[in-house]
Short mmCIF file of C-alpha atoms in Angstrom, two decimals:
data_model
loop_
_atom_site.label_atom_id
_atom_site.label_comp_id
_atom_site.label_asym_id
_atom_site.label_seq_id
_atom_site.Cartn_x
_atom_site.Cartn_y
_atom_site.Cartn_z
CA MET E 10 -91.78 -217.26 -41.78
CA GLY E 11 -94.50 -215.40 -39.90
CA LEU E 12 -98.05 -214.84 -40.99
CA LEU E 13 -97.13 -211.50 -42.57
CA SER E 14 -94.02 -210.46 -44.52
CA LYS E 15 -91.83 -207.84 -42.82
CA LYS E 16 -93.14 -205.17 -45.21
CA ASP E 17 -96.74 -206.13 -44.49
CA ALA E 18 -96.15 -206.31 -40.74
CA ASN E 19 -94.77 -202.77 -40.83
CA LEU E 20 -98.11 -201.59 -42.24
CA ILE E 21 -99.64 -202.62 -38.93
CA LYS E 22 -96.71 -201.75 -36.63
CA ASP E 23 -95.67 -198.31 -37.89
CA PRO E 24 -98.96 -196.49 -37.23
CA LEU E 25 -98.99 -197.85 -33.68
CA ALA E 26 -96.04 -195.71 -32.66
CA ASP E 27 -93.52 -194.11 -35.01
CA ASN E 28 -96.07 -193.10 -37.65
CA ASN E 29 -99.12 -192.74 -35.42
CA PRO E 30 -101.95 -190.91 -37.20
CA ILE E 31 -102.74 -188.72 -34.19
CA THR E 32 -99.39 -188.04 -32.53
CA ILE E 33 -97.15 -187.98 -35.62
CA GLN E 34 -99.40 -187.24 -38.59
CA VAL E 35 -101.64 -185.00 -36.39
CA LEU E 36 -104.82 -186.26 -38.07
CA GLY E 37 -108.15 -187.19 -36.45
CA ILE E 38 -107.65 -184.73 -33.59
CA CYS E 39 -111.27 -183.47 -33.60
CA SER E 40 -112.78 -186.81 -32.70
CA ALA E 41 -110.01 -187.44 -30.16
CA LEU E 42 -111.18 -184.29 -28.38
CA ALA E 43 -114.88 -184.88 -28.79
CA ILE E 44 -115.62 -188.43 -27.73
CA THR E 45 -112.91 -189.36 -25.22
CA ALA E 46 -114.70 -188.22 -22.05
CA GLU E 47 -115.74 -191.87 -21.62
CA LEU E 48 -113.60 -194.95 -22.20
CA LYS E 49 -116.52 -196.91 -23.65
CA ALA E 50 -117.17 -194.27 -26.31
CA SER E 51 -113.44 -194.25 -27.15
CA VAL E 52 -113.39 -198.02 -27.69
CA VAL E 53 -116.56 -197.98 -29.81
CA MET E 54 -115.31 -195.06 -31.90
CA ALA E 55 -112.02 -196.91 -32.47
CA ILE E 56 -113.92 -200.04 -33.61
CA ALA E 57 -116.21 -197.97 -35.87
CA VAL E 58 -113.21 -196.23 -37.47
CA MET E 59 -111.49 -199.61 -37.89
CA PHE E 60 -114.53 -200.92 -39.77
CA VAL E 61 -114.84 -197.83 -41.96
CA LEU E 62 -111.12 -197.47 -42.70
CA GLY E 63 -110.37 -201.18 -43.15
CA LEU E 64 -113.31 -201.82 -45.46
CA GLY E 65 -113.08 -198.40 -47.13
CA ASN E 66 -109.43 -198.95 -48.01
CA VAL E 67 -110.34 -202.32 -49.56
CA VAL E 68 -113.22 -200.84 -51.59
CA ILE E 69 -111.12 -197.92 -52.86
CA SER E 70 -108.23 -200.28 -53.63
CA ALA E 71 -110.57 -202.63 -55.55
CA MET E 72 -111.88 -199.72 -57.62
CA ARG E 73 -108.55 -197.92 -58.00
CA ASN E 74 -108.15 -198.72 -61.71
CA ILE E 75 -111.68 -197.71 -62.68
CA ILE E 76 -112.23 -194.57 -60.59
CA PRO E 77 -112.19 -191.48 -62.86
CA SER E 78 -109.42 -189.26 -61.49
CA LYS E 79 -111.59 -186.15 -61.96
CA ILE E 80 -114.13 -187.32 -59.38
CA ARG E 81 -111.93 -189.51 -57.18
CA ILE E 82 -112.39 -187.34 -54.07
CA ILE E 83 -116.19 -187.47 -54.49
CA VAL E 84 -116.02 -191.26 -54.91
CA GLN E 85 -113.94 -191.53 -51.73
CA LEU E 86 -116.46 -189.38 -49.89
CA ILE E 87 -119.35 -191.55 -51.10
CA VAL E 88 -117.57 -194.70 -49.94
CA VAL E 89 -116.82 -193.32 -46.48
CA ALA E 90 -120.31 -191.80 -46.11
CA THR E 91 -121.95 -195.10 -47.08
CA LEU E 92 -119.88 -197.07 -44.58
CA VAL E 93 -120.59 -194.50 -41.84
CA ILE E 94 -124.34 -194.70 -42.48
CA ILE E 95 -124.09 -198.50 -42.24
CA VAL E 96 -122.27 -198.22 -38.87
CA ASP E 97 -124.82 -195.67 -37.62
CA GLN E 98 -127.84 -197.77 -38.61
CA VAL E 99 -126.38 -200.99 -37.22
CA LEU E 100 -125.58 -199.27 -33.90
CA LYS E 101 -129.12 -197.84 -33.75
CA ALA E 102 -130.58 -201.29 -34.36
CA PHE E 103 -128.33 -203.42 -32.15
CA ALA E 104 -126.64 -201.06 -29.63
CA TYR E 105 -129.14 -198.24 -29.23
CA PRO E 106 -127.85 -196.76 -25.92
CA LEU E 107 -124.34 -196.66 -27.38
CA SER E 108 -125.57 -195.02 -30.58
CA LYS E 109 -127.06 -192.30 -28.38
CA THR E 110 -123.79 -191.86 -26.51
CA LEU E 111 -121.90 -191.47 -29.76
CA SER E 112 -124.74 -189.45 -31.35
CA VAL E 113 -123.26 -186.93 -33.79
CA PHE E 114 -119.76 -188.30 -33.47
CA VAL E 115 -120.44 -191.37 -35.62
CA GLY E 116 -121.45 -188.96 -38.38
CA LEU E 117 -118.21 -187.11 -37.77
CA ILE E 118 -116.23 -190.16 -38.92
CA ILE E 119 -116.93 -188.78 -42.42
CA THR E 120 -114.82 -185.76 -41.59
CA ASN E 121 -112.03 -187.79 -39.97
CA CYS E 122 -108.94 -186.77 -41.92
CA ILE E 123 -107.26 -190.14 -41.32
CA ILE E 124 -109.79 -191.89 -43.54
CA MET E 125 -109.61 -189.64 -46.59
CA GLY E 126 -105.85 -189.38 -46.04
CA ARG E 127 -105.33 -193.15 -46.18
CA PHE E 128 -107.67 -193.56 -49.18
CA GLU E 129 -105.76 -190.92 -51.11
CA ALA E 130 -102.24 -191.75 -49.96
CA PHE E 131 -102.38 -195.55 -49.83
CA ALA E 132 -105.46 -197.36 -51.11
CA LEU E 133 -105.43 -195.65 -54.53
CA GLY E 134 -101.94 -197.02 -55.20
CA ASN E 135 -101.87 -200.43 -53.52
CA GLY E 136 -103.50 -203.85 -53.66
CA LEU E 137 -106.40 -205.15 -51.59
CA TRP E 138 -104.49 -207.00 -48.86
CA ARG E 139 -101.93 -204.27 -48.22
CA SER E 140 -104.66 -201.61 -48.23
CA PHE E 141 -106.63 -203.64 -45.69
CA LEU E 142 -103.57 -203.95 -43.44
CA ASP E 143 -102.87 -200.22 -43.78
CA GLY E 144 -106.45 -199.46 -42.76
CA ILE E 145 -106.31 -201.77 -39.76
CA GLY E 146 -102.86 -200.46 -38.71
CA ASN E 147 -103.87 -196.81 -38.87
CA SER E 148 -107.16 -197.33 -37.09
CA LEU E 149 -105.36 -199.32 -34.37
CA GLY E 150 -102.87 -196.47 -33.97
CA TYR E 151 -105.78 -194.03 -33.77
CA GLY E 152 -107.65 -196.31 -31.37
CA ILE E 153 -104.68 -196.69 -28.99
CA ILE E 154 -104.46 -192.92 -28.51
CA LEU E 155 -108.24 -192.66 -28.09
CA VAL E 156 -108.21 -195.37 -25.43
CA ILE E 157 -105.29 -193.78 -23.53
CA VAL E 158 -106.97 -190.36 -23.58
CA GLY E 159 -110.36 -191.87 -22.68
CA PHE E 160 -108.77 -193.82 -19.80
CA PHE E 161 -107.27 -190.74 -18.13
CA ARG E 162 -110.24 -188.46 -18.81
CA GLU E 163 -112.83 -190.87 -17.41
CA LEU E 164 -110.65 -191.92 -14.47
CA LEU E 165 -109.70 -188.42 -13.36
CA GLY E 166 -112.90 -186.67 -14.47
CA SER E 167 -115.53 -189.12 -13.26
CA GLY E 168 -113.60 -191.58 -11.07
CA THR E 169 -114.92 -194.45 -13.18
CA LEU E 170 -113.71 -196.79 -15.95
CA PHE E 171 -116.27 -198.16 -18.41
CA GLY E 172 -118.82 -196.59 -16.02
CA PHE E 173 -117.68 -198.63 -12.99
CA PRO E 174 -116.54 -196.58 -9.99
CA VAL E 175 -112.87 -197.39 -9.34
CA LEU E 176 -111.82 -194.53 -7.07
CA GLY E 177 -114.61 -195.06 -4.56
CA ASP E 178 -117.95 -193.38 -4.04
CA PRO E 179 -117.82 -189.56 -4.30
CA ILE E 180 -121.15 -189.18 -2.47
CA GLU E 181 -120.46 -191.52 0.45
CA LYS E 182 -116.79 -190.42 0.46
CA THR E 183 -115.21 -193.85 0.25
CA GLY E 184 -111.93 -194.87 -1.40
CA LEU E 185 -109.75 -191.96 -2.60
CA TYR E 186 -112.61 -189.56 -1.91
CA SER E 187 -112.33 -190.31 1.80
CA ILE E 188 -108.86 -188.69 1.84
CA GLY E 189 -110.07 -185.58 0.09
CA TYR E 190 -109.82 -186.43 -3.61
CA GLU E 191 -112.36 -184.66 -5.85
CA ASN E 192 -113.26 -185.57 -9.44
CA ASN E 193 -111.63 -183.09 -11.80
CA GLY E 194 -114.46 -181.54 -13.85
CA PHE E 195 -111.94 -180.07 -16.29
CA MET E 196 -111.07 -183.56 -17.54
CA ILE E 197 -114.64 -183.98 -18.82
CA ILE E 198 -114.46 -181.07 -21.23
CA PRO E 199 -112.68 -181.31 -24.62
CA PRO E 200 -109.66 -179.06 -23.84
CA ALA E 201 -108.47 -181.72 -21.37
CA ALA E 202 -108.04 -184.11 -24.30
CA LEU E 203 -105.65 -181.67 -25.94
CA ILE E 204 -103.50 -181.68 -22.82
CA VAL E 205 -103.48 -185.48 -22.58
CA VAL E 206 -102.66 -185.81 -26.31
CA GLY E 207 -99.91 -183.20 -25.81
CA ILE E 208 -98.42 -185.21 -22.94
CA ILE E 209 -98.48 -188.39 -25.08
CA ILE E 210 -96.70 -186.53 -27.91
CA TRP E 211 -94.12 -185.21 -25.42
CA VAL E 212 -93.45 -188.65 -23.91
CA GLN E 213 -93.23 -190.26 -27.36
CA ARG E 214 -90.73 -187.72 -28.67
CA SER E 215 -88.68 -187.83 -25.46
CA ARG E 216 -88.29 -191.60 -25.84
CA ASN E 217 -87.49 -191.36 -29.54
CA PRO E 218 -85.74 -188.04 -30.42
CA ALA E 219 -85.71 -189.06 -34.12
CA LEU E 220 -89.43 -188.14 -34.16
CA VAL E 221 -88.72 -184.50 -33.25
CA GLU E 222 -89.26 -182.29 -36.29
CA GLU E 223 -86.41 -180.02 -37.34
CA ASN E 224 -87.29 -176.36 -37.89
CA MET I 14 -107.46 -202.98 -73.42
CA ALA I 15 -107.13 -200.47 -70.60
CA ILE I 16 -110.15 -198.32 -69.83
CA ASN I 17 -109.78 -194.62 -70.52
CA THR I 18 -111.09 -193.24 -67.25
CA ASP I 19 -110.56 -189.62 -68.31
CA LYS I 20 -113.44 -189.51 -70.82
CA ASN I 21 -116.42 -187.38 -69.76
CA VAL I 22 -118.91 -190.08 -70.81
CA TYR I 23 -117.10 -192.64 -68.66
CA THR I 24 -117.14 -190.27 -65.69
CA VAL I 25 -120.88 -189.67 -65.98
CA VAL I 26 -121.70 -193.38 -66.40
CA PHE I 27 -119.42 -194.28 -63.45
CA ALA I 28 -121.09 -191.69 -61.22
CA ALA I 29 -124.58 -192.88 -62.22
CA VAL I 30 -123.78 -196.55 -61.58
CA MET I 31 -122.19 -195.71 -58.24
CA VAL I 32 -125.23 -193.72 -57.11
CA ILE I 33 -127.56 -196.61 -58.04
CA VAL I 34 -125.41 -199.21 -56.25
CA VAL I 35 -124.94 -197.12 -53.10
CA GLY I 36 -128.63 -196.10 -53.07
CA SER I 37 -129.72 -199.74 -53.34
CA ILE I 38 -127.40 -200.87 -50.52
CA LEU I 39 -128.63 -198.11 -48.18
CA ALA I 40 -132.30 -198.61 -49.08
CA PHE I 41 -131.97 -202.35 -48.40
CA LEU I 42 -130.27 -201.67 -45.06
CA ALA I 43 -132.81 -199.02 -44.00
CA THR I 44 -135.73 -201.30 -44.83
CA GLY I 45 -134.19 -204.26 -43.05
CA LEU I 46 -133.35 -202.41 -39.84
CA SER I 47 -136.23 -199.91 -39.60
CA GLY I 48 -138.45 -202.26 -37.53
CA ARG I 49 -135.75 -202.79 -34.94
CA ILE I 50 -134.76 -199.11 -34.83
CA ASN I 51 -138.40 -197.97 -34.38
CA GLU I 52 -138.84 -200.49 -31.59
CA ASN I 53 -135.71 -199.18 -29.83
CA MET I 54 -137.04 -195.62 -30.13
CA ARG I 55 -140.40 -196.66 -28.66
CA PHE I 56 -138.68 -198.36 -25.72
CA GLU I 57 -136.61 -195.23 -25.15
CA LYS I 58 -139.76 -193.09 -25.07
CA GLN I 59 -141.36 -195.44 -22.56
CA GLN I 60 -138.21 -195.40 -20.41
CA ASN I 61 -138.16 -191.58 -20.45
CA ILE I 62 -141.85 -191.29 -19.51
CA LEU I 63 -141.43 -193.76 -16.64
CA TYR I 64 -138.27 -191.95 -15.53
CA ALA I 65 -140.19 -188.65 -15.26
CA MET I 66 -142.69 -190.49 -13.03
CA GLY I 67 -139.84 -191.61 -10.80
CA ILE I 68 -139.85 -195.20 -12.03
CA ASN I 69 -136.24 -196.03 -12.77
CA ASP I 70 -133.29 -198.15 -11.70
CA ASN I 71 -131.31 -195.40 -9.99
CA VAL I 72 -129.14 -196.91 -7.28
CA ASP I 73 -127.18 -193.87 -6.11
CA GLU I 74 -127.54 -190.10 -6.15
CA GLY I 75 -125.47 -189.56 -9.25
CA SER I 76 -126.31 -191.70 -12.24
CA VAL I 77 -129.39 -191.95 -14.47
CA ASN I 78 -130.56 -195.56 -14.85
CA PHE I 79 -133.69 -196.41 -16.78
CA VAL I 80 -135.97 -199.39 -16.37
CA PRO I 81 -134.23 -202.16 -18.40
CA THR I 82 -135.33 -202.45 -22.03
CA ASP I 83 -136.48 -206.06 -21.68
CA ILE I 84 -139.12 -205.19 -19.05
CA VAL I 85 -139.98 -201.61 -20.03
CA GLU I 86 -143.11 -202.59 -21.98
CA ASP I 87 -144.50 -204.48 -18.99
CA LYS I 88 -143.69 -201.63 -16.61
CA PHE I 89 -145.20 -199.11 -19.01
CA SER I 90 -148.49 -200.95 -19.19
CA GLN I 91 -148.38 -201.46 -15.42
CA TYR I 92 -147.93 -197.76 -14.54
CA ILE I 93 -149.41 -195.83 -17.48
CA THR I 94 -153.15 -196.16 -17.12
CA GLU I 95 -154.25 -193.83 -19.93
CA GLN I 96 -152.80 -192.24 -23.06
CA ILE I 97 -154.98 -189.42 -24.30
CA ILE I 98 -154.85 -186.89 -27.10
CA ILE I 99 -156.21 -183.46 -26.26
CA LYS I 100 -157.25 -180.49 -28.36
CA GLY I 101 -157.85 -177.35 -26.31
CA ASP I 102 -159.63 -178.64 -23.20
CA GLN I 103 -161.21 -181.63 -24.94
CA ILE I 104 -160.06 -185.23 -25.19
CA VAL I 105 -160.23 -186.15 -28.87
CA ASP I 106 -158.77 -189.63 -28.72
CA ASN I 107 -157.64 -192.02 -26.06
CA ASP I 108 -155.19 -194.29 -27.75
CA GLU I 109 -151.68 -194.26 -29.20
CA ALA I 110 -150.70 -190.83 -27.89
CA TYR I 111 -147.07 -191.98 -28.16
CA LEU I 112 -147.34 -191.81 -31.97
CA ILE I 113 -147.82 -188.04 -31.94
CA ASP I 114 -144.81 -186.00 -33.04
CA MET I 115 -144.61 -183.19 -30.49
CA LYS I 116 -142.26 -181.16 -32.68
CA LYS I 117 -144.85 -181.02 -35.49
CA GLN I 118 -147.63 -180.09 -33.08
CA LEU I 119 -145.55 -177.24 -31.64
CA ALA I 120 -144.94 -175.97 -35.18
CA LEU I 121 -148.71 -176.08 -35.83
CA ALA I 122 -149.35 -174.11 -32.62
CA LYS I 123 -146.84 -171.47 -33.72
CA LYS I 124 -148.79 -171.07 -36.96
CA GLY I 125 -151.90 -170.34 -34.90
CA GLU I 126 -153.60 -173.72 -35.39
CA THR I 127 -154.87 -175.83 -32.51
CA PRO I 128 -152.48 -178.72 -31.98
CA GLU I 129 -153.33 -182.29 -30.99
CA LEU I 130 -151.34 -182.95 -27.85
CA PRO I 131 -150.41 -186.27 -26.23
CA LEU I 132 -150.80 -186.73 -22.49
CA PHE I 133 -149.75 -189.80 -20.53
CA ILE I 134 -151.61 -190.47 -17.31
CA GLY I 135 -149.93 -192.77 -14.84
CA GLU I 136 -150.58 -194.05 -11.37
CA LYS I 137 -147.99 -194.93 -8.75
CA GLU I 138 -148.68 -195.78 -5.12
CA GLY I 139 -152.25 -194.48 -5.43
CA LYS I 140 -151.12 -191.11 -6.80
CA LYS I 141 -151.99 -189.81 -10.27
CA PHE I 142 -149.29 -188.40 -12.56
CA TYR I 143 -149.79 -186.35 -15.73
CA VAL I 144 -146.77 -186.70 -18.01
CA ILE I 145 -146.35 -184.08 -20.72
CA PRO I 146 -143.83 -184.48 -23.58
CA MET I 147 -141.83 -181.34 -24.42
CA TYR I 148 -139.73 -180.16 -27.34
CA GLY I 149 -137.53 -177.08 -27.72
CA LYS I 150 -134.30 -175.54 -28.95
CA GLY I 151 -130.98 -175.58 -27.11
CA LEU I 152 -127.80 -173.84 -28.18
CA TRP I 153 -126.87 -176.14 -31.07
CA ASP I 154 -129.86 -178.30 -31.78
CA ASP I 155 -133.13 -179.75 -30.49
CA ILE I 156 -133.73 -180.49 -26.83
CA TRP I 157 -136.68 -182.47 -25.50
CA GLY I 158 -138.03 -184.05 -22.38
CA TYR I 159 -140.96 -185.09 -20.21
CA ILE I 160 -142.43 -183.39 -17.16
CA ALA I 161 -144.62 -185.26 -14.67
CA LEU I 162 -147.17 -183.17 -12.73
CA ASP I 163 -149.65 -184.03 -10.02
CA ASP I 164 -153.16 -182.57 -9.86
CA LYS I 165 -151.83 -179.60 -7.83
CA MET I 166 -149.46 -178.74 -10.73
CA ILE I 167 -146.41 -179.66 -8.66
CA VAL I 168 -143.56 -181.25 -10.61
CA GLN I 169 -143.06 -184.88 -9.59
CA GLY I 170 -140.10 -185.49 -11.89
CA VAL I 171 -138.57 -184.55 -15.22
CA PHE I 172 -136.40 -186.04 -17.88
CA PHE I 173 -134.44 -183.93 -20.36
CA ASP I 174 -132.32 -184.93 -23.32
CA HIS I 175 -130.57 -183.24 -26.21
CA LYS I 176 -129.17 -183.87 -29.65
CA GLY I 177 -125.91 -181.98 -29.68
CA GLU I 178 -125.43 -179.65 -26.72
CA THR I 179 -121.87 -178.93 -25.58
CA PRO I 180 -120.40 -181.92 -23.69
CA GLY I 181 -119.66 -181.01 -20.07
CA LEU I 182 -121.83 -177.85 -20.27
CA GLY I 183 -125.29 -177.75 -21.91
CA ALA I 184 -125.20 -181.52 -22.38
CA ASN I 185 -125.54 -181.78 -18.59
CA ILE I 186 -129.29 -181.09 -18.77
CA ASN I 187 -129.68 -184.87 -18.66
CA GLN I 188 -127.67 -185.18 -15.44
CA ARG I 189 -129.25 -185.97 -12.09
CA TYR I 190 -128.01 -182.87 -10.23
CA PHE I 191 -129.90 -180.68 -12.73
CA MET I 192 -133.03 -182.76 -13.29
CA ASP I 193 -133.59 -183.57 -9.60
CA ASP I 194 -133.86 -179.84 -8.80
CA PHE I 195 -137.18 -179.63 -10.64
CA SER I 196 -138.99 -182.07 -8.35
CA GLY I 197 -141.31 -180.27 -5.97
CA GLU I 198 -141.38 -176.99 -7.94
CA SER I 199 -144.78 -175.62 -8.86
CA ILE I 200 -145.48 -174.57 -12.42
CA MET I 201 -148.08 -172.12 -11.12
CA ASP I 202 -147.48 -168.55 -10.01
CA GLY I 203 -150.76 -167.83 -8.25
CA THR I 204 -153.36 -168.58 -10.89
CA ARG I 205 -150.92 -168.06 -13.79
CA TYR I 206 -149.17 -170.94 -15.59
CA ALA I 207 -145.60 -169.70 -15.21
CA GLY I 208 -143.52 -172.79 -15.95
CA ILE I 209 -140.09 -173.08 -14.35
CA ASN I 210 -137.15 -170.78 -15.06
CA VAL I 211 -133.60 -172.03 -15.18
CA ALA I 212 -132.12 -169.01 -13.43
CA LYS I 213 -128.58 -167.76 -13.00
CA GLY I 214 -127.72 -166.24 -9.62
CA ASN I 215 -131.13 -166.93 -8.15
CA ASN I 216 -129.81 -166.80 -4.55
CA ASP I 217 -131.19 -170.29 -4.04
CA PRO I 218 -128.49 -172.64 -5.35
CA LEU I 219 -129.65 -175.51 -3.14
CA ASN I 220 -133.15 -174.99 -4.50
CA ASN I 221 -134.82 -174.99 -1.11
CA ASP I 222 -137.50 -172.51 -2.22
CA LYS I 223 -140.05 -174.55 -4.14
CA GLU I 224 -142.48 -171.66 -4.65
CA ASP I 225 -140.23 -169.38 -6.74
CA ASN I 226 -140.69 -171.13 -10.12
CA GLU I 227 -136.90 -171.24 -10.42
CA VAL I 228 -134.11 -173.81 -10.39
CA ASP I 229 -130.39 -173.07 -10.34
CA ALA I 230 -128.77 -172.82 -13.79
CA LEU I 231 -125.94 -174.92 -15.19
CA ALA I 232 -122.65 -173.01 -15.17
CA GLY I 233 -121.49 -172.13 -18.69
CA ALA I 234 -124.72 -173.22 -20.35
CA THR I 235 -126.87 -170.08 -20.39
CA ILE I 236 -128.48 -170.60 -23.79
CA THR I 237 -129.27 -174.28 -23.21
CA GLY I 238 -130.74 -173.33 -19.81
CA ASN I 239 -132.86 -170.62 -21.43
CA GLY I 240 -133.96 -173.24 -23.97
CA VAL I 241 -135.14 -175.52 -21.15
CA SER I 242 -137.08 -172.64 -19.53
CA ALA I 243 -138.72 -171.71 -22.85
CA MET I 244 -139.50 -175.35 -23.63
CA ILE I 245 -141.34 -175.86 -20.33
CA LYS I 246 -143.23 -172.56 -20.56
CA GLU I 247 -144.31 -173.03 -24.18
CA THR I 248 -145.43 -176.61 -23.61
CA VAL I 249 -147.34 -175.89 -20.41
CA ASN I 250 -149.10 -172.99 -22.15
CA LEU I 251 -150.35 -175.35 -24.85
CA TYR I 252 -151.76 -177.70 -22.22
CA LYS I 253 -153.12 -175.08 -19.81
CA ASP I 254 -156.77 -175.29 -20.95
CA TYR I 255 -156.85 -179.00 -20.26
CA LEU I 256 -154.72 -178.75 -17.09
CA LYS I 257 -157.32 -176.32 -15.65
CA THR I 258 -159.86 -179.14 -15.80
CA ILE I 259 -157.75 -181.42 -13.60
CA ARG I 260 -156.29 -178.86 -11.19
CA THR I 261 -157.41 -179.30 -7.61
CA ASN I 262 -156.14 -176.04 -6.07
#
């Protein structure tokens, strides 16, 4: 027997592909557009969302029997806002340059639909462990898409990965630049993320036609 | 016995307890981390001031690299020889200019009061630099920066930053290709303090003309560019009485 039961393992596996929060549930698109111009910001945002969603799901699950239903949305908002402020303050104290890179986007985690969606749809009706796994699974699924989009946008837009030049030096014209390649400025701006996400959705549905919605 | 969570009294008590618990957690966190956060902000300010003076770790023509955080305090005390606070054309204090909130002083000036303005005086390779902090409005939110002048009112370097300008457009005010254009420009137009305009279609995209008080604008970022122009002009105007006393031409 593995570490997790099959049912529990599916909580992690499903959001990675066949029930991905971005490509299938179409949630969390705003932040996928906003912060993926750099791979580093994508990775940090994914980790921040994992912390907020994993812990938030556990907190909501722990309180699920005592939360008054009339104010449950407000309670969920308070939980997510508190966790986001904690992430923001910790980044400012221990990773200041990164907190500047992410600037307003850390605050935007509050408006990330994935978080409120998982609180409402899963954590309010399930136990601590399963809610934790659901939070980790969904944030991993979200993070994978962010990293893929961030990879292509930074590579094609700036010629770098994690800030390191990998296509050569655009000024000295070395590497790919020596044969005429130019960084694509369009990849830096948010609409490029929509195109990359669209391509991922297309590839995913081509490989698994069962994911194609019927009209 | 199961709790009846639908009662109004229960809802009010639950909300009150939650507010107290959350408030306590956040207050504890803010108190615990404030020292470290303030220190990081001070280092950032020092890095920005040194950057405007041309003291940085730039290795190529593209990226912005500050003096590393672990040595910035040493470098700051090495290059910044004086920090003064001025009121009109008088020096009113000569310590802790970095504590002054430029945004508040600009608001005071707009109300017609005389602001207390910080000025950082540095020396590099025998040359004197006057570094002025600036604050203004971009398209979405605050923008700010530092401008380093010599005694002829020629810009020696600038640093700009922003809170929430559009990524890829207005956010590029902190990119090298924009900031580097300001070096060598004069803020004077004859005897008038003119500042520097971020101009669209100024027929000088390579910025070879250093006498025109203009640099080439960022494409697609008109309002942020106008904000930078206004920020420089407004700030220089506040300092002009004191700058007259140090001008050598």
